[in-house]
């Protein structure tokens, strides 16, 4: 006997139409929004004051990606707490691609520096693109008796805490880079924090502190004027801008690598398609010959890559500096 077929369950026509509308409209709507992106100005948060290296970089990239995307990119400076103020402001913005952040080292170090803070850059922001880096240069007063990194290290070992170093404040690149030097050489040195780089450089040139780690934007004019001397570049290779200054690897301290670096982030949840579009536009801007000329003059080495590449870099930097910060008992809270 042939098995009796069960009657098919029929969906009401109005319900079927509604379901099909939902299925088709969601991706089409998203695609239309992304296809029209950007259809209004983009806000670029720079978490440092105007005039510094981060601000210069931000305005340079803003100009180029604005021209490429035929849309205004407005730079907004939100400084404070080693970039934390601006980083958090960007993270709290709508995740629609119309707020981006040009962050620096604090993206990876602030989690360890501010352990009591509920906000985390690594958890609240999405990587877009790595911009580049510039190694720190150890500079000493013109009349300093030290003529090599070994002289500083030997003096610190012979008389702990006699050697002093300046920084722009707790948690700054100069501070953490100097603590890395102490960590890899197993020495003790005296940290003299200042409220910003300018007063620190004044005291360094006057010989009130023994050394300071400076990026090329801060220190190049001091070297050229003869007020300061460069002992070593905290990297594996020499820096073309100061080609007569040896690298840390050449000086016998290959683990002493410290730089200032920058990268773009977006609020967590920004659509991947928009993140990838921004990544492509930023990479294109960084390879522009005019931009390359400016970046070379700042001692910046660029390295275009994917959002995933930048994410891996952030994780590696966070792990490296967390070890140094915890070893030195540093906190900026």
Tab-separated table of N, CA and C in Angstrom, residues 11-141:
chain	number	residue	atom	x	y	z
A	11	UNK	N	3.027	28.552	4.460
A	11	UNK	CA	3.220	29.815	5.175
A	11	UNK	C	2.312	30.869	4.564
A	12	UNK	N	1.604	31.636	5.382
A	12	UNK	CA	0.772	32.712	4.841
A	12	UNK	C	1.590	33.622	3.940
A	13	UNK	N	0.999	34.072	2.871
A	13	UNK	CA	1.736	34.864	1.882
A	13	UNK	C	2.308	36.149	2.476
A	14	UNK	N	1.561	36.774	3.403
A	14	UNK	CA	2.052	38.027	3.982
A	14	UNK	C	3.291	37.790	4.846
A	15	UNK	N	3.335	36.614	5.554
A	15	UNK	CA	4.474	36.296	6.408
A	15	UNK	C	5.700	35.956	5.563
A	16	UNK	N	5.465	35.221	4.474
A	16	UNK	CA	6.562	34.881	3.570
A	16	UNK	C	7.171	36.146	2.970
A	17	UNK	N	6.311	37.065	2.568
A	17	UNK	CA	6.800	38.310	1.972
A	17	UNK	C	7.617	39.118	2.973
A	18	UNK	N	7.144	39.152	4.222
A	18	UNK	CA	7.858	39.906	5.257
A	18	UNK	C	9.218	39.290	5.541
A	19	UNK	N	9.253	37.934	5.606
A	19	UNK	CA	10.515	37.243	5.884
A	19	UNK	C	11.526	37.505	4.778
A	20	UNK	N	11.068	37.415	3.526
A	20	UNK	CA	11.966	37.666	2.405
A	20	UNK	C	12.474	39.106	2.406
A	21	UNK	N	11.602	40.019	2.810
A	21	UNK	CA	12.008	41.427	2.851
A	21	UNK	C	13.114	41.649	3.866
A	22	UNK	N	12.962	41.013	5.044
A	22	UNK	CA	13.977	41.160	6.090
A	22	UNK	C	15.304	40.577	5.632
A	23	UNK	N	15.251	39.360	5.053
A	23	UNK	CA	16.476	38.679	4.615
A	23	UNK	C	17.217	39.493	3.566
A	24	UNK	N	16.462	40.070	2.644
A	24	UNK	CA	17.121	40.787	1.553
A	24	UNK	C	17.501	42.208	1.923
A	25	UNK	N	16.721	42.839	2.790
A	25	UNK	CA	16.975	44.243	3.084
A	25	UNK	C	18.172	44.455	3.990
A	26	UNK	N	18.460	43.551	4.926
A	26	UNK	CA	19.561	43.779	5.865
A	26	UNK	C	20.902	43.879	5.146
A	27	UNK	N	21.290	42.871	4.346
A	27	UNK	CA	22.572	43.001	3.677
A	27	UNK	C	22.605	44.115	2.648
A	28	UNK	N	21.497	44.338	1.954
A	28	UNK	CA	21.480	45.408	0.967
A	28	UNK	C	21.661	46.756	1.650
A	29	UNK	N	20.965	46.959	2.786
A	29	UNK	CA	21.095	48.211	3.519
A	29	UNK	C	22.518	48.435	3.986
A	30	UNK	N	23.137	47.374	4.537
A	30	UNK	CA	24.520	47.482	5.008
A	30	UNK	C	25.455	47.766	3.843
A	31	UNK	N	25.235	47.076	2.733
A	31	UNK	CA	26.087	47.270	1.563
A	31	UNK	C	25.961	48.690	1.030
A	32	UNK	N	24.703	49.201	1.033
A	32	UNK	CA	24.501	50.565	0.551
A	32	UNK	C	25.209	51.567	1.441
A	33	UNK	N	25.143	51.353	2.768
A	33	UNK	CA	25.798	52.269	3.702
A	33	UNK	C	27.303	52.265	3.489
A	34	UNK	N	27.865	51.061	3.281
A	34	UNK	CA	29.308	50.957	3.110
A	34	UNK	C	29.739	51.463	1.740
A	35	UNK	N	28.889	51.254	0.736
A	35	UNK	CA	29.218	51.737	-0.607
A	35	UNK	C	29.265	53.257	-0.636
A	36	UNK	N	28.423	53.903	0.162
A	36	UNK	CA	28.398	55.355	0.199
A	36	UNK	C	29.377	55.959	1.187
A	37	UNK	N	30.142	55.136	1.868
A	37	UNK	CA	31.077	55.607	2.896
A	37	UNK	C	32.325	56.206	2.251
A	38	UNK	N	32.768	57.367	2.731
A	38	UNK	CA	32.131	58.209	3.742
A	38	UNK	C	31.261	59.276	3.087
A	39	UNK	N	30.103	59.508	3.665
A	39	UNK	CA	29.214	60.532	3.118
A	39	UNK	C	29.106	61.745	4.033
A	40	UNK	N	30.012	61.823	5.018
A	40	UNK	CA	30.107	62.993	5.887
A	40	UNK	C	31.528	63.042	6.450
A	41	UNK	N	31.938	64.158	7.063
A	41	UNK	CA	33.306	64.270	7.572
A	41	UNK	C	33.655	63.192	8.603
A	42	UNK	N	34.914	62.794	8.587
A	42	UNK	CA	35.444	61.822	9.541
A	42	UNK	C	36.204	62.574	10.628
A	43	UNK	N	35.978	62.182	11.868
A	43	UNK	CA	36.690	62.789	12.999
A	43	UNK	C	37.902	61.929	13.335
A	44	UNK	N	39.090	62.543	13.374
A	44	UNK	CA	40.305	61.845	13.772
A	44	UNK	C	40.742	62.363	15.141
A	45	UNK	N	40.633	61.523	16.152
A	45	UNK	CA	41.050	61.904	17.502
A	45	UNK	C	42.557	61.696	17.632
A	46	UNK	N	43.252	62.751	18.042
A	46	UNK	CA	44.686	62.685	18.339
A	46	UNK	C	44.821	62.925	19.839
A	47	UNK	N	45.239	61.919	20.607
A	47	UNK	CA	45.209	62.035	22.069
A	47	UNK	C	46.405	62.755	22.684
A	48	UNK	N	46.960	63.721	21.950
A	48	UNK	CA	48.094	64.509	22.422
A	48	UNK	C	47.921	65.949	21.955
A	49	UNK	N	48.652	66.899	22.559
A	49	UNK	CA	48.475	68.312	22.209
A	49	UNK	C	48.935	68.619	20.782
A	50	UNK	N	48.494	69.749	20.235
A	50	UNK	CA	48.945	70.168	18.904
A	50	UNK	C	50.452	70.427	18.884
A	51	UNK	N	51.063	70.174	17.733
A	51	UNK	CA	52.469	70.519	17.550
A	51	UNK	C	53.463	69.398	17.753
A	52	UNK	N	53.061	68.314	18.421
A	52	UNK	CA	53.969	67.199	18.648
A	52	UNK	C	53.991	66.237	17.472
A	53	UNK	N	54.795	65.180	17.607
A	53	UNK	CA	54.952	64.216	16.513
A	53	UNK	C	53.630	63.562	16.127
A	54	UNK	N	52.821	63.189	17.122
A	54	UNK	CA	51.551	62.513	16.825
A	54	UNK	C	50.619	63.453	16.066
A	55	UNK	N	50.583	64.698	16.493
A	55	UNK	CA	49.721	65.688	15.841
A	55	UNK	C	50.160	65.935	14.398
A	56	UNK	N	51.468	66.043	14.195
A	56	UNK	CA	51.998	66.260	12.841
A	56	UNK	C	51.625	65.089	11.935
A	57	UNK	N	51.811	63.877	12.455
A	57	UNK	CA	51.460	62.681	11.685
A	57	UNK	C	49.970	62.635	11.368
A	58	UNK	N	49.163	62.934	12.380
A	58	UNK	CA	47.720	62.897	12.198
A	58	UNK	C	47.252	63.846	11.111
A	59	UNK	N	47.761	65.060	11.134
A	59	UNK	CA	47.347	66.053	10.139
A	59	UNK	C	47.856	65.695	8.739
A	60	UNK	N	49.032	65.085	8.691
A	60	UNK	CA	49.568	64.647	7.401
A	60	UNK	C	48.675	63.570	6.782
A	61	UNK	N	48.341	62.549	7.572
A	61	UNK	CA	47.497	61.463	7.067
A	61	UNK	C	46.084	61.970	6.782
A	62	UNK	N	45.570	62.847	7.648
A	62	UNK	CA	44.226	63.399	7.443
A	62	UNK	C	44.125	64.111	6.099
A	63	UNK	N	45.157	64.872	5.770
A	63	UNK	CA	45.159	65.589	4.492
A	63	UNK	C	45.100	64.618	3.313
A	64	UNK	N	45.918	63.573	3.373
A	64	UNK	CA	46.006	62.657	2.234
A	64	UNK	C	44.774	61.761	2.106
A	65	UNK	N	44.297	61.195	3.220
A	65	UNK	CA	43.124	60.314	3.075
A	65	UNK	C	41.875	61.134	2.769
A	66	UNK	N	41.857	62.391	3.222
A	66	UNK	CA	40.738	63.265	2.880
A	66	UNK	C	40.662	63.502	1.380
A	67	UNK	N	41.828	63.744	0.768
A	67	UNK	CA	41.877	63.941	-0.683
A	67	UNK	C	41.512	62.654	-1.420
A	68	UNK	N	42.006	61.530	-0.909
A	68	UNK	CA	41.745	60.243	-1.564
A	68	UNK	C	40.271	59.851	-1.504
A	69	UNK	N	39.622	60.151	-0.360
A	69	UNK	CA	38.229	59.740	-0.161
A	69	UNK	C	37.241	60.848	-0.512
A	70	UNK	N	37.791	62.003	-0.923
A	70	UNK	CA	36.952	63.150	-1.285
A	70	UNK	C	36.011	63.534	-0.148
A	71	UNK	N	36.584	63.559	1.060
A	71	UNK	CA	35.791	63.903	2.235
A	71	UNK	C	36.700	64.565	3.276
A	72	UNK	N	36.146	65.463	4.070
A	72	UNK	CA	36.934	66.137	5.103
A	72	UNK	C	37.280	65.178	6.240
A	73	UNK	N	38.510	65.293	6.731
A	73	UNK	CA	38.939	64.559	7.920
A	73	UNK	C	39.373	65.607	8.938
A	74	UNK	N	38.631	65.708	10.024
A	74	UNK	CA	38.835	66.768	11.015
A	74	UNK	C	39.620	66.227	12.205
A	75	UNK	N	40.776	66.832	12.475
A	75	UNK	CA	41.619	66.411	13.598
A	75	UNK	C	41.130	67.060	14.879
A	76	UNK	N	40.943	66.248	15.905
A	76	UNK	CA	40.500	66.734	17.214
A	76	UNK	C	41.508	66.288	18.272
A	77	UNK	N	42.194	67.244	18.887
A	77	UNK	CA	43.181	66.930	19.927
A	77	UNK	C	42.488	66.757	21.269
A	78	UNK	N	42.670	65.575	21.883
A	78	UNK	CA	42.099	65.275	23.201
A	78	UNK	C	43.212	64.686	24.067
A	79	UNK	N	44.012	65.553	24.683
A	79	UNK	CA	45.207	65.087	25.387
A	79	UNK	C	44.935	64.805	26.858
A	80	UNK	N	45.871	64.055	27.464
A	80	UNK	CA	45.801	63.770	28.895
A	80	UNK	C	46.059	62.317	29.221
A	81	UNK	N	46.765	62.090	30.341
A	81	UNK	CA	46.985	60.746	30.894
A	81	UNK	C	47.610	59.789	29.883
A	82	UNK	N	48.721	60.241	29.274
A	82	UNK	CA	49.465	59.385	28.342
A	82	UNK	C	48.588	58.892	27.188
A	83	UNK	N	47.697	59.747	26.739
A	83	UNK	CA	46.820	59.391	25.630
A	83	UNK	C	45.518	58.747	26.040
A	84	UNK	N	45.383	58.430	27.320
A	84	UNK	CA	44.216	57.684	27.795
A	84	UNK	C	42.913	58.449	27.592
A	85	UNK	N	42.944	59.771	27.773
A	85	UNK	CA	41.726	60.584	27.650
A	85	UNK	C	41.172	60.506	26.227
A	86	UNK	N	42.028	60.737	25.248
A	86	UNK	CA	41.588	60.672	23.861
A	86	UNK	C	41.244	59.267	23.411
A	87	UNK	N	42.019	58.291	23.896
A	87	UNK	CA	41.741	56.897	23.533
A	87	UNK	C	40.337	56.486	23.972
A	88	UNK	N	39.980	56.867	25.201
A	88	UNK	CA	38.665	56.496	25.729
A	88	UNK	C	37.550	57.243	25.001
A	89	UNK	N	37.801	58.512	24.685
A	89	UNK	CA	36.791	59.295	23.958
A	89	UNK	C	36.494	58.662	22.598
A	90	UNK	N	37.533	58.204	21.920
A	90	UNK	CA	37.335	57.560	20.620
A	90	UNK	C	36.604	56.229	20.767
A	91	UNK	N	36.955	55.475	21.801
A	91	UNK	CA	36.333	54.160	22.009
A	91	UNK	C	34.836	54.270	22.275
A	92	UNK	N	34.409	55.383	22.876
A	92	UNK	CA	33.002	55.561	23.220
A	92	UNK	C	32.172	56.142	22.075
A	93	UNK	N	32.821	56.470	20.972
A	93	UNK	CA	32.106	57.034	19.819
A	93	UNK	C	31.343	55.930	19.084
A	94	UNK	N	30.344	56.294	18.291
A	94	UNK	CA	29.626	55.284	17.501
A	94	UNK	C	30.582	54.505	16.595
A	95	UNK	N	30.347	53.203	16.492
A	95	UNK	CA	31.221	52.334	15.687
A	95	UNK	C	30.760	52.324	14.234
A	96	UNK	N	30.790	53.507	13.613
A	96	UNK	CA	30.259	53.637	12.252
A	96	UNK	C	31.308	54.075	11.232
A	97	UNK	N	32.568	54.169	11.673
A	97	UNK	CA	33.629	54.562	10.755
A	97	UNK	C	33.850	56.051	10.659
A	98	UNK	N	33.073	56.833	11.400
A	98	UNK	CA	33.219	58.284	11.332
A	98	UNK	C	34.022	58.864	12.496
A	99	UNK	N	34.555	57.994	13.340
A	99	UNK	CA	35.528	58.394	14.358
A	99	UNK	C	36.673	57.398	14.308
A	100	UNK	N	37.885	57.911	14.094
A	100	UNK	CA	39.077	57.078	14.136
A	100	UNK	C	40.070	57.712	15.101
A	101	UNK	N	40.997	56.922	15.561
A	101	UNK	CA	41.971	57.370	16.561
A	101	UNK	C	43.376	57.122	16.050
A	102	UNK	N	44.239	58.131	16.159
A	102	UNK	CA	45.664	57.920	15.908
A	102	UNK	C	46.342	57.792	17.267
A	103	UNK	N	46.569	56.564	17.685
A	103	UNK	CA	47.169	56.310	18.988
A	103	UNK	C	48.665	56.107	18.898
A	104	UNK	N	49.289	56.034	20.062
A	104	UNK	CA	50.731	55.819	20.152
A	104	UNK	C	51.000	54.675	21.125
A	105	UNK	N	52.191	54.667	21.707
A	105	UNK	CA	52.613	53.570	22.584
A	105	UNK	C	51.614	53.256	23.683
A	106	UNK	N	50.897	54.270	24.154
A	106	UNK	CA	49.935	54.067	25.233
A	106	UNK	C	48.851	53.061	24.907
A	107	UNK	N	48.609	52.819	23.620
A	107	UNK	CA	47.632	51.793	23.244
A	107	UNK	C	48.004	50.445	23.851
A	108	UNK	N	49.316	50.197	23.974
A	108	UNK	CA	49.790	48.914	24.495
A	108	UNK	C	50.249	48.981	25.945
A	109	UNK	N	50.621	50.183	26.426
A	109	UNK	CA	51.196	50.285	27.771
A	109	UNK	C	50.214	50.756	28.840
A	110	UNK	N	49.151	51.453	28.435
A	110	UNK	CA	48.254	52.043	29.435
A	110	UNK	C	47.535	51.018	30.305
A	111	UNK	N	47.297	49.836	29.760
A	111	UNK	CA	46.612	48.802	30.550
A	111	UNK	C	47.426	48.464	31.797
A	112	UNK	N	48.753	48.374	31.641
A	112	UNK	CA	49.619	48.069	32.785
A	112	UNK	C	49.897	49.307	33.633
A	113	UNK	N	49.920	50.486	33.003
A	113	UNK	CA	50.218	51.718	33.739
A	113	UNK	C	49.051	52.185	34.601
A	114	UNK	N	47.830	51.898	34.157
A	114	UNK	CA	46.627	52.331	34.874
A	114	UNK	C	45.783	51.110	35.259
A	115	UNK	N	46.278	50.284	36.175
A	115	UNK	CA	45.567	49.037	36.505
A	115	UNK	C	44.194	49.245	37.135
A	116	UNK	N	43.939	50.413	37.730
A	116	UNK	CA	42.651	50.667	38.375
A	116	UNK	C	41.600	51.204	37.403
A	117	UNK	N	42.021	51.522	36.217
A	117	UNK	CA	41.115	52.116	35.233
A	117	UNK	C	40.219	51.042	34.618
A	118	UNK	N	38.908	51.269	34.541
A	118	UNK	CA	38.007	50.253	33.967
A	118	UNK	C	38.139	50.120	32.455
A	119	UNK	N	38.686	51.135	31.806
A	119	UNK	CA	38.787	51.155	30.347
A	119	UNK	C	40.069	50.468	29.874
A	120	UNK	N	39.987	49.712	28.786
A	120	UNK	CA	41.150	49.050	28.189
A	120	UNK	C	41.171	49.304	26.689
A	121	UNK	N	42.265	49.912	26.206
A	121	UNK	CA	42.384	50.167	24.771
A	121	UNK	C	42.300	48.877	23.956
A	122	UNK	N	42.955	47.834	24.446
A	122	UNK	CA	43.023	46.585	23.684
A	122	UNK	C	41.664	45.897	23.569
A	123	UNK	N	40.767	46.160	24.526
A	123	UNK	CA	39.450	45.526	24.502
A	123	UNK	C	38.374	46.414	23.881
A	124	UNK	N	38.599	47.711	23.877
A	124	UNK	CA	37.545	48.643	23.453
A	124	UNK	C	37.767	49.260	22.080
A	125	UNK	N	38.909	48.966	21.479
A	125	UNK	CA	39.232	49.532	20.174
A	125	UNK	C	39.635	48.426	19.198
A	126	UNK	N	39.418	48.676	17.931
A	126	UNK	CA	39.753	47.726	16.865
A	126	UNK	C	40.915	48.268	16.033
A	127	UNK	N	41.950	47.479	15.795
A	127	UNK	CA	43.076	47.945	14.973
A	127	UNK	C	42.659	48.217	13.526
A	128	UNK	N	43.151	49.317	12.987
A	128	UNK	CA	42.937	49.630	11.568
A	128	UNK	C	44.248	49.475	10.797
A	129	UNK	N	45.265	50.250	11.212
A	129	UNK	CA	46.522	50.230	10.461
A	129	UNK	C	47.681	50.720	11.321
A	130	UNK	N	48.788	50.048	11.192
A	130	UNK	CA	50.044	50.500	11.804
A	130	UNK	C	50.632	51.586	10.914
A	131	UNK	N	51.092	52.667	11.517
A	131	UNK	CA	51.666	53.765	10.743
A	131	UNK	C	53.173	53.596	10.599
A	132	UNK	N	53.877	53.557	11.723
A	132	UNK	CA	55.325	53.448	11.683
A	132	UNK	C	55.918	53.733	13.043
A	133	UNK	N	57.247	53.789	13.079
A	133	UNK	CA	57.935	54.004	14.352
A	133	UNK	C	59.192	54.827	14.140
A	134	UNK	N	59.687	55.353	15.234
A	134	UNK	CA	60.936	56.103	15.224
A	134	UNK	C	61.690	55.757	16.497
A	135	UNK	N	62.916	55.254	16.397
A	135	UNK	CA	63.642	54.843	17.600
A	135	UNK	C	64.031	56.029	18.470
A	136	UNK	N	64.080	55.788	19.755
A	136	UNK	CA	64.520	56.817	20.687
A	136	UNK	C	66.046	56.925	20.654
A	137	UNK	N	66.531	58.127	20.873
A	137	UNK	CA	67.970	58.392	20.868
A	137	UNK	C	68.388	58.802	22.276
A	138	UNK	N	69.400	58.150	22.828
A	138	UNK	CA	69.917	58.565	24.131
A	138	UNK	C	70.786	59.800	23.924
A	139	UNK	N	70.402	60.898	24.568
A	139	UNK	CA	71.138	62.151	24.434
A	139	UNK	C	71.681	62.590	25.785
A	140	UNK	N	72.875	63.176	25.739
A	140	UNK	CA	73.548	63.651	26.952
A	140	UNK	C	73.967	65.101	26.741
A	141	UNK	N	74.237	65.842	27.826
A	141	UNK	CA	74.728	67.213	27.676
A	141	UNK	C	76.030	67.238	26.875
